[in-house]
Short mmCIF file of C-alpha atoms in Angstrom, two decimals:
data_model
loop_
_atom_site.label_atom_id
_atom_site.label_comp_id
_atom_site.label_asym_id
_atom_site.label_seq_id
_atom_site.Cartn_x
_atom_site.Cartn_y
_atom_site.Cartn_z
CA MET A 1 46.56 96.66 -69.18
CA LYS A 2 48.35 96.97 -65.86
CA ILE A 3 51.39 94.80 -65.18
CA GLY A 4 52.79 94.87 -61.66
CA VAL A 5 56.54 94.48 -61.11
CA VAL A 6 57.60 93.50 -57.61
CA THR A 7 60.73 94.97 -56.07
CA PHE A 8 62.30 92.89 -53.30
CA PRO A 9 65.37 94.01 -51.36
CA GLY A 10 68.11 92.91 -53.75
CA SER A 11 66.07 92.97 -56.95
CA ASN A 12 68.15 94.51 -59.72
CA CYS A 13 66.13 93.92 -62.89
CA ASN A 14 62.92 95.61 -61.75
CA ALA A 15 63.46 98.76 -63.86
CA ASP A 16 64.29 96.62 -66.92
CA ALA A 17 61.20 94.49 -66.31
CA GLU A 18 59.06 97.66 -66.07
CA PHE A 19 60.58 98.77 -69.38
CA GLY A 20 59.78 95.37 -70.93
CA ALA A 21 56.23 95.53 -69.65
CA THR A 22 55.63 98.98 -71.18
CA ILE A 23 57.17 98.54 -74.64
CA THR A 24 54.07 96.73 -75.82
CA GLY A 25 51.77 99.52 -74.65
CA ASN A 26 50.93 98.23 -71.19
CA THR A 27 51.33 100.19 -67.99
CA ALA A 28 53.88 99.07 -65.39
CA VAL A 29 52.89 99.35 -61.74
CA ARG A 30 55.59 99.30 -59.09
CA LEU A 31 54.93 96.87 -56.27
CA TRP A 32 56.89 96.72 -53.03
CA HIS A 33 57.76 93.51 -51.17
CA LYS A 34 56.05 94.81 -48.00
CA ASP A 35 52.72 95.44 -49.76
CA THR A 36 50.06 93.18 -48.30
CA SER A 37 47.70 93.37 -51.27
CA LEU A 38 47.81 93.89 -55.02
CA PRO A 39 46.25 97.02 -56.54
CA SER A 40 42.78 96.39 -57.94
CA GLY A 41 42.53 95.86 -61.66
CA LEU A 42 46.01 94.40 -61.98
CA ASP A 43 46.28 92.11 -65.04
CA ALA A 44 49.63 90.41 -64.46
CA VAL A 45 52.56 90.28 -62.04
CA ILE A 46 56.24 90.08 -62.94
CA LEU A 47 58.82 88.87 -60.41
CA PRO A 48 62.09 90.34 -61.70
CA GLY A 49 65.67 89.16 -61.55
CA GLY A 50 68.20 89.97 -58.89
CA PHE A 51 69.35 88.57 -55.58
CA SER A 52 66.32 88.97 -53.35
CA TYR A 53 67.26 88.96 -49.67
CA GLY A 54 70.88 88.33 -50.70
CA ASP A 55 70.01 84.81 -51.87
CA TYR A 56 70.42 83.83 -48.21
CA LEU A 57 69.66 80.20 -47.35
CA ARG A 58 68.64 79.39 -50.95
CA THR A 59 67.76 81.55 -53.94
CA GLY A 60 64.18 82.75 -53.52
CA ALA A 61 63.73 81.00 -50.16
CA ILE A 62 63.20 84.16 -48.09
CA ALA A 63 61.39 86.19 -50.77
CA ARG A 64 58.80 83.45 -50.96
CA PHE A 65 57.61 84.46 -47.46
CA SER A 66 57.59 88.23 -48.03
CA PRO A 67 54.18 89.89 -47.48
CA ILE A 68 53.47 90.55 -51.17
CA MET A 69 54.09 86.94 -52.15
CA GLN A 70 51.03 85.82 -50.20
CA SER A 71 48.96 88.07 -52.48
CA VAL A 72 50.87 86.93 -55.58
CA ILE A 73 50.26 83.27 -54.67
CA ALA A 74 46.53 83.95 -54.19
CA PHE A 75 46.47 85.91 -57.50
CA ALA A 76 48.10 82.95 -59.32
CA ASN A 77 45.75 80.45 -57.69
CA ASP A 78 42.84 82.56 -59.00
CA GLY A 79 44.22 82.19 -62.53
CA GLY A 80 46.14 85.49 -62.66
CA ILE A 81 49.15 85.73 -64.96
CA VAL A 82 52.46 85.56 -63.07
CA PHE A 83 55.80 85.73 -64.84
CA GLY A 84 59.12 85.13 -63.05
CA ILE A 85 62.43 86.02 -64.64
CA CYS A 86 65.70 84.57 -63.27
CA ASN A 87 65.45 85.20 -59.51
CA GLY A 88 61.69 85.49 -60.10
CA PHE A 89 61.74 81.93 -61.48
CA GLN A 90 63.64 80.78 -58.39
CA ILE A 91 61.06 82.46 -56.14
CA LEU A 92 58.18 80.78 -58.03
CA CYS A 93 59.80 77.35 -57.57
CA GLU A 94 60.38 78.00 -53.86
CA SER A 95 56.78 79.14 -53.43
CA GLY A 96 55.48 75.97 -55.03
CA LEU A 97 53.78 77.83 -57.91
CA LEU A 98 56.15 76.06 -60.30
CA PRO A 99 57.55 72.53 -59.99
CA GLY A 100 61.23 71.74 -59.53
CA ALA A 101 64.14 73.76 -58.19
CA LEU A 102 67.08 75.78 -59.50
CA ILE A 103 70.47 74.81 -58.15
CA ARG A 104 74.13 75.70 -58.65
CA ASN A 105 75.25 75.67 -62.27
CA GLU A 106 76.98 72.48 -63.32
CA GLY A 107 80.18 74.40 -64.10
CA LEU A 108 80.03 76.17 -60.68
CA SER A 109 80.57 79.56 -62.32
CA PHE A 110 78.17 82.46 -62.62
CA VAL A 111 77.37 82.54 -66.35
CA CYS A 112 76.62 85.85 -68.05
CA LYS A 113 76.24 85.56 -71.82
CA ASP A 114 73.78 85.38 -74.70
CA VAL A 115 72.16 82.00 -75.25
CA ASN A 116 69.83 80.59 -77.89
CA LEU A 117 66.38 79.51 -76.77
CA ARG A 118 64.18 77.19 -78.78
CA VAL A 119 60.48 77.96 -78.44
CA GLU A 120 58.70 74.70 -77.62
CA ARG A 121 55.06 75.72 -77.95
CA THR A 122 53.08 78.82 -78.74
CA ASN A 123 49.68 78.10 -77.21
CA SER A 124 50.66 79.60 -73.87
CA PRO A 125 50.06 83.14 -72.55
CA PHE A 126 53.82 83.66 -72.57
CA THR A 127 54.64 82.53 -76.13
CA ARG A 128 51.57 83.50 -78.17
CA ALA A 129 53.45 85.99 -80.34
CA LEU A 130 56.15 83.43 -81.21
CA SER A 131 56.34 80.50 -83.60
CA THR A 132 57.14 76.97 -82.45
CA GLY A 133 60.72 75.97 -83.16
CA SER A 134 61.89 79.54 -83.58
CA VAL A 135 65.11 80.46 -81.81
CA LEU A 136 65.51 83.56 -79.62
CA ARG A 137 68.84 85.08 -78.67
CA ILE A 138 68.52 86.31 -75.09
CA PRO A 139 71.10 86.77 -72.31
CA ILE A 140 71.39 84.74 -69.13
CA ALA A 141 73.10 85.93 -65.93
CA HIS A 142 72.94 83.47 -63.09
CA GLY A 143 74.90 81.20 -60.77
CA GLU A 144 71.98 79.00 -59.79
CA GLY A 145 70.08 78.14 -62.95
CA ARG A 146 70.36 74.38 -63.22
CA PHE A 147 66.77 73.22 -63.36
CA THR A 148 66.24 70.00 -61.47
CA ALA A 149 63.34 67.91 -60.20
CA PRO A 150 62.72 64.27 -59.31
CA ALA A 151 62.37 62.03 -62.39
CA GLU A 152 58.62 61.61 -61.95
CA VAL A 153 58.15 65.40 -61.87
CA ILE A 154 60.27 65.83 -65.01
CA ASN A 155 58.15 63.17 -66.75
CA GLU A 156 55.00 64.99 -65.74
CA ILE A 157 56.33 68.38 -66.93
CA GLU A 158 57.28 66.87 -70.29
CA ALA A 159 54.03 64.90 -70.66
CA ASN A 160 52.01 68.09 -70.02
CA ASN A 161 54.14 70.12 -72.47
CA GLN A 162 55.02 72.57 -69.69
CA VAL A 163 58.43 73.37 -71.14
CA LEU A 164 58.27 76.63 -73.11
CA TYR A 165 61.96 77.28 -73.76
CA ARG A 166 65.03 75.05 -74.05
CA TYR A 167 68.69 76.00 -74.43
CA ALA A 168 69.69 75.15 -78.00
CA THR A 169 72.20 75.91 -80.70
CA GLU A 170 71.62 78.73 -83.18
CA ASP A 171 69.73 76.38 -85.49
CA GLY A 172 67.55 75.03 -82.67
CA THR A 173 69.40 71.77 -81.96
CA LEU A 174 69.50 70.62 -78.35
CA SER A 175 72.99 69.70 -77.18
CA SER A 176 74.94 69.64 -73.96
CA GLU A 177 77.27 72.30 -75.39
CA ALA A 178 74.30 74.62 -75.79
CA ASN A 179 73.22 73.99 -72.19
CA PRO A 180 74.92 76.69 -70.10
CA ASN A 181 74.13 75.34 -66.64
CA GLY A 182 73.39 71.62 -66.82
CA SER A 183 69.59 71.95 -66.64
CA ILE A 184 67.74 68.65 -67.10
CA ASN A 185 66.51 68.32 -70.71
CA ASN A 186 68.01 71.77 -71.49
CA ILE A 187 65.03 73.36 -69.70
CA ALA A 188 65.23 77.18 -69.64
CA GLY A 189 61.59 78.07 -68.96
CA ILE A 190 58.43 76.26 -67.83
CA THR A 191 54.82 76.94 -66.95
CA ASN A 192 52.65 75.38 -64.28
CA ALA A 193 50.13 72.72 -65.33
CA ARG A 194 47.35 75.33 -65.52
CA GLY A 195 49.46 77.51 -67.79
CA ASN A 196 49.06 80.86 -66.02
CA VAL A 197 52.42 80.93 -64.19
CA MET A 198 55.73 80.95 -66.06
CA GLY A 199 59.37 81.12 -65.05
CA MET A 200 62.47 81.43 -67.19
CA MET A 201 66.14 81.91 -66.33
CA PRO A 202 67.07 84.02 -69.41
CA HIS A 203 66.35 87.76 -69.35
CA PRO A 204 64.00 88.86 -72.17
CA GLU A 205 63.85 92.35 -70.61
CA ARG A 206 67.56 92.75 -71.37
CA ALA A 207 66.95 92.05 -75.05
CA CYS A 208 64.37 94.70 -75.89
CA ASP A 209 66.46 97.41 -77.51
CA PRO A 210 68.82 97.28 -80.52
CA LEU A 211 71.42 99.10 -78.41
CA LEU A 212 71.63 96.05 -76.17
CA GLY A 213 72.42 93.70 -79.05
CA SER A 214 69.11 91.87 -79.40
CA THR A 215 65.41 92.67 -79.58
CA ASP A 216 64.31 89.04 -79.38
CA GLY A 217 62.94 89.62 -75.87
CA VAL A 218 60.23 91.94 -77.22
CA SER A 219 58.25 88.95 -78.52
CA VAL A 220 58.05 87.52 -74.99
CA PHE A 221 56.42 90.72 -73.72
CA ALA A 222 54.35 90.97 -76.90
CA SER A 223 52.98 87.49 -76.10
CA LEU A 224 52.03 88.67 -72.63
CA ALA A 225 50.34 91.78 -74.10
CA LEU A 226 48.45 89.66 -76.62
CA GLU A 227 47.23 87.34 -73.86
CA LEU A 228 46.13 90.18 -71.59
CA SER A 229 44.25 91.99 -74.35
CA SER A 230 42.35 88.79 -75.20
CA ARG A 231 41.27 88.05 -71.63
CA MET B 1 59.58 74.44 -21.04
CA LYS B 2 63.12 73.34 -21.71
CA THR B 3 65.68 74.59 -24.18
CA TYR B 4 66.96 72.19 -26.82
CA THR B 5 69.73 72.76 -29.31
CA ALA B 6 69.17 71.41 -32.78
CA SER B 7 71.99 70.71 -35.17
CA ILE B 8 70.71 70.44 -38.72
CA ILE B 9 72.64 69.25 -41.74
CA VAL B 10 71.14 70.13 -45.11
CA SER B 11 72.64 68.42 -48.12
CA LEU B 12 71.73 67.95 -51.77
CA ARG B 13 69.70 64.83 -52.43
CA ARG B 14 71.88 61.89 -53.41
CA ALA B 15 70.33 61.69 -56.86
CA ILE B 16 71.49 65.24 -57.67
CA LEU B 17 75.03 65.84 -58.85
CA ASP B 18 76.84 67.88 -56.18
CA VAL B 19 79.13 69.97 -58.36
CA GLN B 20 80.83 71.66 -55.39
CA GLY B 21 81.57 68.28 -53.84
CA LYS B 22 82.93 67.06 -57.17
CA ALA B 23 85.21 70.08 -57.53
CA VAL B 24 86.55 69.64 -53.99
CA GLU B 25 87.06 65.93 -54.63
CA ASN B 26 89.11 66.76 -57.72
CA ALA B 27 91.13 69.26 -55.68
CA LEU B 28 91.85 66.58 -53.05
CA HIS B 29 93.05 64.22 -55.75
CA SER B 30 95.25 66.92 -57.25
CA LEU B 31 96.85 67.21 -53.79
CA HIS B 32 97.65 63.51 -54.13
CA MET B 33 95.15 62.68 -51.39
CA GLN B 34 93.92 59.54 -53.02
CA GLY B 35 91.46 57.13 -51.49
CA MET B 36 88.92 59.90 -50.93
CA ALA B 37 85.64 59.80 -52.80
CA ASN B 38 81.99 60.87 -52.71
CA VAL B 39 82.62 64.34 -51.31
CA ARG B 40 79.32 66.02 -50.47
CA ILE B 41 78.99 69.64 -49.40
CA GLY B 42 76.06 70.89 -47.40
CA LYS B 43 74.96 73.45 -44.84
CA HIS B 44 75.04 73.28 -41.08
CA ILE B 45 72.32 75.15 -39.23
CA GLU B 46 72.25 75.37 -35.44
CA LEU B 47 69.36 76.74 -33.43
CA ASP B 48 67.82 76.70 -29.97
CA VAL B 49 64.20 75.74 -29.54
CA GLN B 50 61.89 75.95 -26.53
CA ALA B 51 59.72 72.89 -26.07
CA PRO B 52 58.17 70.81 -23.28
CA ASP B 53 60.03 67.69 -24.35
CA MET B 54 62.40 66.22 -26.92
CA GLU B 55 59.64 64.90 -29.19
CA SER B 56 57.90 68.22 -29.58
CA ALA B 57 61.26 69.97 -30.04
CA ARG B 58 62.01 67.58 -32.90
CA ALA B 59 58.56 68.09 -34.40
CA THR B 60 59.03 71.87 -34.37
CA VAL B 61 62.43 71.63 -36.02
CA GLU B 62 61.13 69.19 -38.62
CA GLU B 63 58.37 71.65 -39.47
CA ALA B 64 60.91 74.47 -39.78
CA CYS B 65 62.97 72.31 -42.14
CA ALA B 66 59.97 71.42 -44.27
CA LYS B 67 58.76 75.03 -44.51
CA LEU B 68 61.95 77.01 -44.79
CA LEU B 69 65.32 75.57 -43.82
CA ALA B 70 65.46 72.98 -46.60
CA ASN B 71 63.82 72.50 -49.98
CA PRO B 72 62.58 68.91 -50.16
CA VAL B 73 62.71 69.04 -53.97
CA MET B 74 66.48 69.11 -53.88
CA GLU B 75 67.69 68.63 -50.32
CA ASP B 76 67.81 66.06 -47.52
CA VAL B 77 68.01 66.98 -43.85
CA HIS B 78 69.55 65.29 -40.86
CA ILE B 79 68.56 66.60 -37.44
CA ASP B 80 70.30 66.03 -34.10
CA ILE B 81 68.67 67.41 -30.96
CA ALA B 82 70.02 67.60 -27.44
CA GLU B 83 68.83 69.30 -24.30
CA LYS B 84 70.86 72.40 -23.71
CA ALA B 85 73.10 72.07 -20.65
CA ALA B 86 72.11 74.40 -17.80
CA GLY B 87 74.15 77.59 -17.79
CA ALA B 88 75.37 77.10 -21.34
CA SER B 89 75.13 80.17 -23.50
CA ALA B 90 74.97 80.62 -27.23
#
Protein backbone atom coordinates (compact mmCIF):
# COMPACT_ATOMS: atom_id res chain seq x y z
CA MET A 1 0.00 0.00 0.00
CA LYS A 2 1.19 3.50 -0.79
CA ILE A 3 0.95 6.19 1.87
CA GLY A 4 1.74 9.75 0.78
CA VAL A 5 3.39 12.14 3.23
CA VAL A 6 3.10 15.83 2.39
CA THR A 7 5.99 18.17 3.03
CA PHE A 8 5.04 21.84 3.44
CA PRO A 9 7.60 24.60 3.96
CA GLY A 10 8.13 24.31 7.72
CA SER A 11 7.12 20.67 8.11
CA ASN A 12 9.55 18.96 10.47
CA CYS A 13 8.00 15.56 11.15
CA ASN A 14 7.73 14.41 7.53
CA ALA A 15 10.69 12.00 7.74
CA ASP A 16 9.34 10.55 11.01
CA ALA A 17 5.89 10.16 9.44
CA GLU A 18 7.45 8.37 6.44
CA PHE A 19 9.21 6.06 8.91
CA GLY A 20 5.92 5.43 10.73
CA ALA A 21 4.16 4.69 7.47
CA THR A 22 6.78 2.11 6.42
CA ILE A 23 7.24 0.17 9.67
CA THR A 24 4.08 -1.77 8.99
CA GLY A 25 5.21 -2.79 5.51
CA ASN A 26 3.66 0.03 3.50
CA THR A 27 5.51 2.26 1.09
CA ALA A 28 5.90 5.96 1.85
CA VAL A 29 5.59 8.39 -1.06
CA ARG A 30 6.97 11.89 -0.68
CA LEU A 31 4.53 14.61 -1.71
CA TRP A 32 5.43 18.27 -2.14
CA HIS A 33 3.15 21.18 -1.21
CA LYS A 34 3.33 22.54 -4.77
CA ASP A 35 2.11 19.29 -6.34
CA THR A 36 -1.22 19.85 -8.04
CA SER A 37 -2.29 16.21 -8.05
CA LEU A 38 -1.77 13.03 -6.05
CA PRO A 39 0.06 10.09 -7.62
CA SER A 40 -2.29 7.43 -8.95
CA GLY A 41 -2.85 4.43 -6.75
CA LEU A 42 -2.25 6.31 -3.52
CA ASP A 43 -4.03 4.62 -0.58
CA ALA A 44 -3.70 7.24 2.15
CA VAL A 45 -2.28 10.70 2.84
CA ILE A 46 -0.50 11.83 6.00
CA LEU A 47 -0.17 15.52 6.86
CA PRO A 48 2.82 15.62 9.22
CA GLY A 49 3.71 17.86 12.14
CA GLY A 50 5.72 21.03 12.00
CA PHE A 51 5.12 24.73 11.52
CA SER A 52 3.84 24.95 7.96
CA TYR A 53 4.31 28.42 6.50
CA GLY A 54 5.70 29.54 9.87
CA ASP A 55 2.26 29.21 11.48
CA TYR A 56 1.62 32.70 10.09
CA LEU A 57 -1.86 34.13 10.65
CA ARG A 58 -3.07 30.92 12.37
CA THR A 59 -1.68 27.39 12.53
CA GLY A 60 -2.56 25.63 9.29
CA ALA A 61 -4.30 28.68 7.81
CA ILE A 62 -1.92 29.16 4.88
CA ALA A 63 -1.14 25.47 4.27
CA ARG A 64 -4.84 24.87 3.79
CA PHE A 65 -4.62 26.85 0.51
CA SER A 66 -1.44 25.24 -0.82
CA PRO A 67 -1.84 23.53 -4.22
CA ILE A 68 -1.63 19.96 -2.88
CA MET A 69 -4.36 20.55 -0.32
CA GLN A 70 -6.94 20.99 -3.07
CA SER A 71 -6.11 17.42 -4.18
CA VAL A 72 -6.05 16.17 -0.57
CA ILE A 73 -9.48 17.71 0.08
CA ALA A 74 -10.88 16.07 -3.08
CA PHE A 75 -9.24 12.75 -2.07
CA ALA A 76 -10.87 12.94 1.38
CA ASN A 77 -14.25 13.87 -0.09
CA ASP A 78 -13.99 10.74 -2.27
CA GLY A 79 -13.55 8.64 0.88
CA GLY A 80 -9.74 8.49 0.85
CA ILE A 81 -7.93 8.01 4.15
CA VAL A 82 -6.33 11.23 5.43
CA PHE A 83 -4.41 11.36 8.69
CA GLY A 84 -3.17 14.63 10.22
CA ILE A 85 -0.65 14.68 13.03
CA CYS A 86 -0.16 17.84 15.15
CA ASN A 87 0.22 20.61 12.54
CA GLY A 88 -1.52 18.20 10.15
CA PHE A 89 -4.51 18.15 12.52
CA GLN A 90 -4.49 21.96 12.57
CA ILE A 91 -4.45 22.04 8.75
CA LEU A 92 -7.38 19.59 8.58
CA CYS A 93 -9.44 21.78 10.94
CA GLU A 94 -8.61 24.91 8.92
CA SER A 95 -9.54 23.16 5.69
CA GLY A 96 -12.91 22.16 7.09
CA LEU A 97 -12.22 18.41 6.75
CA LEU A 98 -12.45 18.15 10.54
CA PRO A 99 -14.70 20.15 12.86
CA GLY A 100 -13.43 22.57 15.50
CA ALA A 101 -10.18 24.48 15.87
CA LEU A 102 -6.91 24.24 17.77
CA ILE A 103 -5.94 27.30 19.77
CA ARG A 104 -3.25 28.42 22.20
CA ASN A 105 -2.65 26.00 25.07
CA GLU A 106 -4.44 26.95 28.27
CA GLY A 107 -1.11 27.31 30.09
CA LEU A 108 0.29 29.50 27.26
CA SER A 109 3.46 27.40 27.08
CA PHE A 110 4.65 25.11 24.33
CA VAL A 111 4.32 21.65 25.88
CA CYS A 112 6.74 18.89 24.90
CA LYS A 113 6.31 15.71 26.93
CA ASP A 114 4.88 12.20 26.95
CA VAL A 115 1.15 11.97 27.62
CA ASN A 116 -1.26 9.09 28.15
CA LEU A 117 -4.01 8.64 25.58
CA ARG A 118 -7.13 6.62 26.22
CA VAL A 119 -8.44 4.85 23.13
CA GLU A 120 -12.15 5.63 22.85
CA ARG A 121 -13.21 3.27 20.06
CA THR A 122 -11.63 0.72 17.80
CA ASN A 123 -14.05 0.52 14.87
CA SER A 124 -12.27 3.29 12.98
CA PRO A 125 -9.60 3.02 10.26
CA PHE A 126 -7.17 4.68 12.66
CA THR A 127 -7.66 2.51 15.76
CA ARG A 128 -8.46 -0.95 14.39
CA ALA A 129 -5.34 -2.56 15.84
CA LEU A 130 -6.08 -1.18 19.33
CA SER A 131 -8.45 -2.16 22.11
CA THR A 132 -11.03 0.22 23.55
CA GLY A 133 -9.98 1.70 26.87
CA SER A 134 -6.32 0.86 26.36
CA VAL A 135 -3.85 3.61 27.17
CA LEU A 136 -1.02 4.66 24.85
CA ARG A 137 2.03 6.62 25.94
CA ILE A 138 2.88 9.02 23.13
CA PRO A 139 4.62 12.42 23.11
CA ILE A 140 3.04 15.77 22.38
CA ALA A 141 4.93 18.87 21.21
CA HIS A 142 2.74 21.87 20.54
CA GLY A 143 1.84 25.40 21.55
CA GLU A 144 -1.58 25.44 19.93
CA GLY A 145 -3.30 22.18 20.80
CA ARG A 146 -6.33 23.22 22.80
CA PHE A 147 -9.22 21.70 20.89
CA THR A 148 -12.24 23.95 20.85
CA ALA A 149 -15.56 24.20 19.02
CA PRO A 150 -18.98 25.71 19.66
CA ALA A 151 -21.05 23.69 22.17
CA GLU A 152 -23.39 22.34 19.50
CA VAL A 153 -20.43 21.04 17.47
CA ILE A 154 -18.92 19.38 20.55
CA ASN A 155 -22.29 17.71 21.25
CA GLU A 156 -22.42 16.45 17.69
CA ILE A 157 -18.84 15.11 17.82
CA GLU A 158 -19.59 13.28 21.07
CA ALA A 159 -22.98 11.97 19.89
CA ASN A 160 -21.35 10.55 16.73
CA ASN A 161 -18.48 8.99 18.72
CA GLN A 162 -15.96 10.96 16.66
CA VAL A 163 -13.46 11.20 19.52
CA LEU A 164 -10.77 8.53 19.11
CA TYR A 165 -8.26 9.61 21.76
CA ARG A 166 -8.52 11.54 25.02
CA TYR A 167 -5.78 12.74 27.37
CA ALA A 168 -5.95 10.57 30.48
CA THR A 169 -3.97 9.35 33.44
CA GLU A 170 -1.86 6.19 33.23
CA ASP A 171 -4.85 4.08 34.27
CA GLY A 172 -7.16 5.72 31.73
CA THR A 173 -8.95 8.18 34.02
CA LEU A 174 -9.89 11.55 32.52
CA SER A 175 -8.84 14.49 34.67
CA SER A 176 -7.87 18.10 34.20
CA GLU A 177 -4.37 17.27 35.48
CA ALA A 178 -3.97 14.79 32.63
CA ASN A 179 -5.10 17.39 30.10
CA PRO A 180 -1.92 19.13 28.89
CA ASN A 181 -3.51 21.98 26.94
CA GLY A 182 -7.05 22.58 28.16
CA SER A 183 -8.78 20.78 25.28
CA ILE A 184 -12.56 20.48 25.70
CA ASN A 185 -13.48 17.02 27.07
CA ASN A 186 -9.75 16.09 27.05
CA ILE A 187 -9.98 15.61 23.27
CA ALA A 188 -6.64 14.61 21.70
CA GLY A 189 -7.81 13.12 18.40
CA ILE A 190 -11.02 13.04 16.36
CA THR A 191 -12.37 11.79 13.05
CA ASN A 192 -14.86 13.38 10.70
CA ALA A 193 -18.44 12.08 10.71
CA ARG A 194 -17.70 9.78 7.76
CA GLY A 195 -14.72 8.31 9.58
CA ASN A 196 -12.10 8.55 6.82
CA VAL A 197 -10.27 11.67 8.06
CA MET A 198 -8.49 11.77 11.42
CA GLY A 199 -6.42 14.31 13.28
CA MET A 200 -4.51 13.99 16.53
CA MET A 201 -2.16 16.35 18.36
CA PRO A 202 0.13 13.65 19.86
CA HIS A 203 2.92 12.22 17.70
CA PRO A 204 2.63 8.43 17.21
CA GLU A 205 5.51 8.60 14.68
CA ARG A 206 7.81 9.67 17.52
CA ALA A 207 6.92 6.57 19.52
CA CYS A 208 7.80 3.81 17.05
CA ASP A 209 11.22 2.71 18.25
CA PRO A 210 12.38 1.44 21.67
CA LEU A 211 15.28 3.89 21.46
CA LEU A 212 12.79 6.74 21.65
CA GLY A 213 11.24 5.47 24.88
CA SER A 214 7.94 4.11 23.58
CA THR A 215 6.66 1.91 20.78
CA ASP A 216 2.99 2.63 21.48
CA GLY A 217 2.74 4.66 18.27
CA VAL A 218 3.28 1.53 16.16
CA SER A 219 -0.29 0.39 16.83
CA VAL A 220 -1.64 3.61 15.29
CA PHE A 221 0.21 2.90 12.04
CA ALA A 222 -0.66 -0.80 12.32
CA SER A 223 -4.34 0.23 12.42
CA LEU A 224 -3.86 2.25 9.26
CA ALA A 225 -2.11 -0.71 7.58
CA LEU A 226 -4.90 -3.06 8.64
CA GLU A 227 -7.53 -0.71 7.23
CA LEU A 228 -5.71 -0.24 3.92
CA SER A 229 -5.16 -3.96 3.41
CA SER A 230 -8.87 -4.63 3.98
CA ARG A 231 -10.09 -2.01 1.51
CA MET B 1 -12.23 52.45 -8.93
CA LYS B 2 -11.29 53.97 -5.60
CA THR B 3 -8.86 52.83 -2.96
CA TYR B 4 -10.21 52.01 0.48
CA THR B 5 -8.24 51.16 3.59
CA ALA B 6 -9.66 48.45 5.79
CA SER B 7 -8.75 48.08 9.41
CA ILE B 8 -9.64 44.63 10.68
CA ILE B 9 -9.61 43.46 14.27
CA VAL B 10 -9.63 39.70 14.78
CA SER B 11 -10.27 38.49 18.30
CA LEU B 12 -11.13 35.20 19.97
CA ARG B 13 -14.85 34.60 20.31
CA ARG B 14 -16.18 35.74 23.66
CA ALA B 15 -17.15 32.22 24.65
CA ILE B 16 -13.52 31.06 24.38
CA LEU B 17 -11.13 31.65 27.24
CA ASP B 18 -8.47 34.11 26.07
CA VAL B 19 -5.46 32.82 28.00
CA GLN B 20 -3.15 35.57 26.74
CA GLY B 21 -5.62 38.22 27.83
CA LYS B 22 -5.93 36.53 31.22
CA ALA B 23 -2.15 36.44 31.69
CA VAL B 24 -1.84 40.13 30.77
CA GLU B 25 -4.71 40.97 33.12
CA ASN B 26 -2.91 39.19 35.95
CA ALA B 27 0.27 41.10 35.09
CA LEU B 28 -1.63 44.41 35.24
CA HIS B 29 -2.99 43.49 38.65
CA SER B 30 0.48 42.53 39.85
CA LEU B 31 1.55 46.07 38.86
CA HIS B 32 -1.17 47.29 41.22
CA MET B 33 -3.20 48.55 38.28
CA GLN B 34 -6.51 47.55 39.73
CA GLY B 35 -9.87 48.33 38.20
CA MET B 36 -8.87 46.71 34.91
CA ALA B 37 -10.68 43.61 33.75
CA ASN B 38 -11.70 41.57 30.71
CA VAL B 39 -8.43 41.99 28.82
CA ARG B 40 -8.76 40.55 25.32
CA ILE B 41 -5.86 40.18 22.90
CA GLY B 42 -6.37 40.01 19.18
CA LYS B 43 -4.80 40.80 15.83
CA HIS B 44 -4.92 43.96 13.80
CA ILE B 45 -4.78 43.59 10.03
CA GLU B 46 -4.66 46.60 7.72
CA LEU B 47 -5.04 46.41 3.96
CA ASP B 48 -5.91 48.50 0.93
CA VAL B 49 -8.64 47.36 -1.41
CA GLN B 50 -9.70 48.64 -4.83
CA ALA B 51 -13.45 48.87 -5.26
CA PRO B 52 -16.05 51.02 -7.03
CA ASP B 53 -17.71 51.99 -3.76
CA MET B 54 -17.68 51.48 -0.01
CA GLU B 55 -20.26 48.67 -0.04
CA SER B 56 -18.35 46.50 -2.47
CA ALA B 57 -15.09 47.25 -0.64
CA ARG B 58 -16.70 45.99 2.56
CA ALA B 59 -18.09 42.92 0.81
CA THR B 60 -14.63 42.05 -0.53
CA VAL B 61 -13.03 42.43 2.88
CA GLU B 62 -15.77 40.39 4.54
CA GLU B 63 -15.14 37.61 2.03
CA ALA B 64 -11.40 37.75 2.74
CA CYS B 65 -12.13 37.48 6.47
CA ALA B 66 -14.46 34.53 6.00
CA LYS B 67 -12.04 32.66 3.73
CA LEU B 68 -8.66 33.40 5.24
CA LEU B 69 -8.10 36.28 7.64
CA ALA B 70 -10.21 34.85 10.47
CA ASN B 71 -11.47 31.42 11.48
CA PRO B 72 -15.17 31.75 12.29
CA VAL B 73 -14.97 28.64 14.51
CA MET B 74 -12.92 30.55 17.04
CA GLU B 75 -12.70 34.20 16.04
CA ASP B 76 -14.84 37.32 15.63
CA VAL B 77 -13.97 40.15 13.27
CA HIS B 78 -14.60 43.86 13.36
CA ILE B 79 -14.04 45.78 10.13
CA ASP B 80 -13.62 49.53 9.67
CA ILE B 81 -13.33 50.89 6.13
CA ALA B 82 -12.48 54.38 4.97
CA GLU B 83 -11.68 55.85 1.60
CA LYS B 84 -7.98 56.41 1.31
CA ALA B 85 -7.10 60.10 1.25
CA ALA B 86 -5.66 61.25 -2.09
CA GLY B 87 -1.87 61.31 -2.07
CA ALA B 88 -1.62 59.15 1.02
CA SER B 89 0.88 56.34 0.76
CA ALA B 90 1.19 53.07 2.60
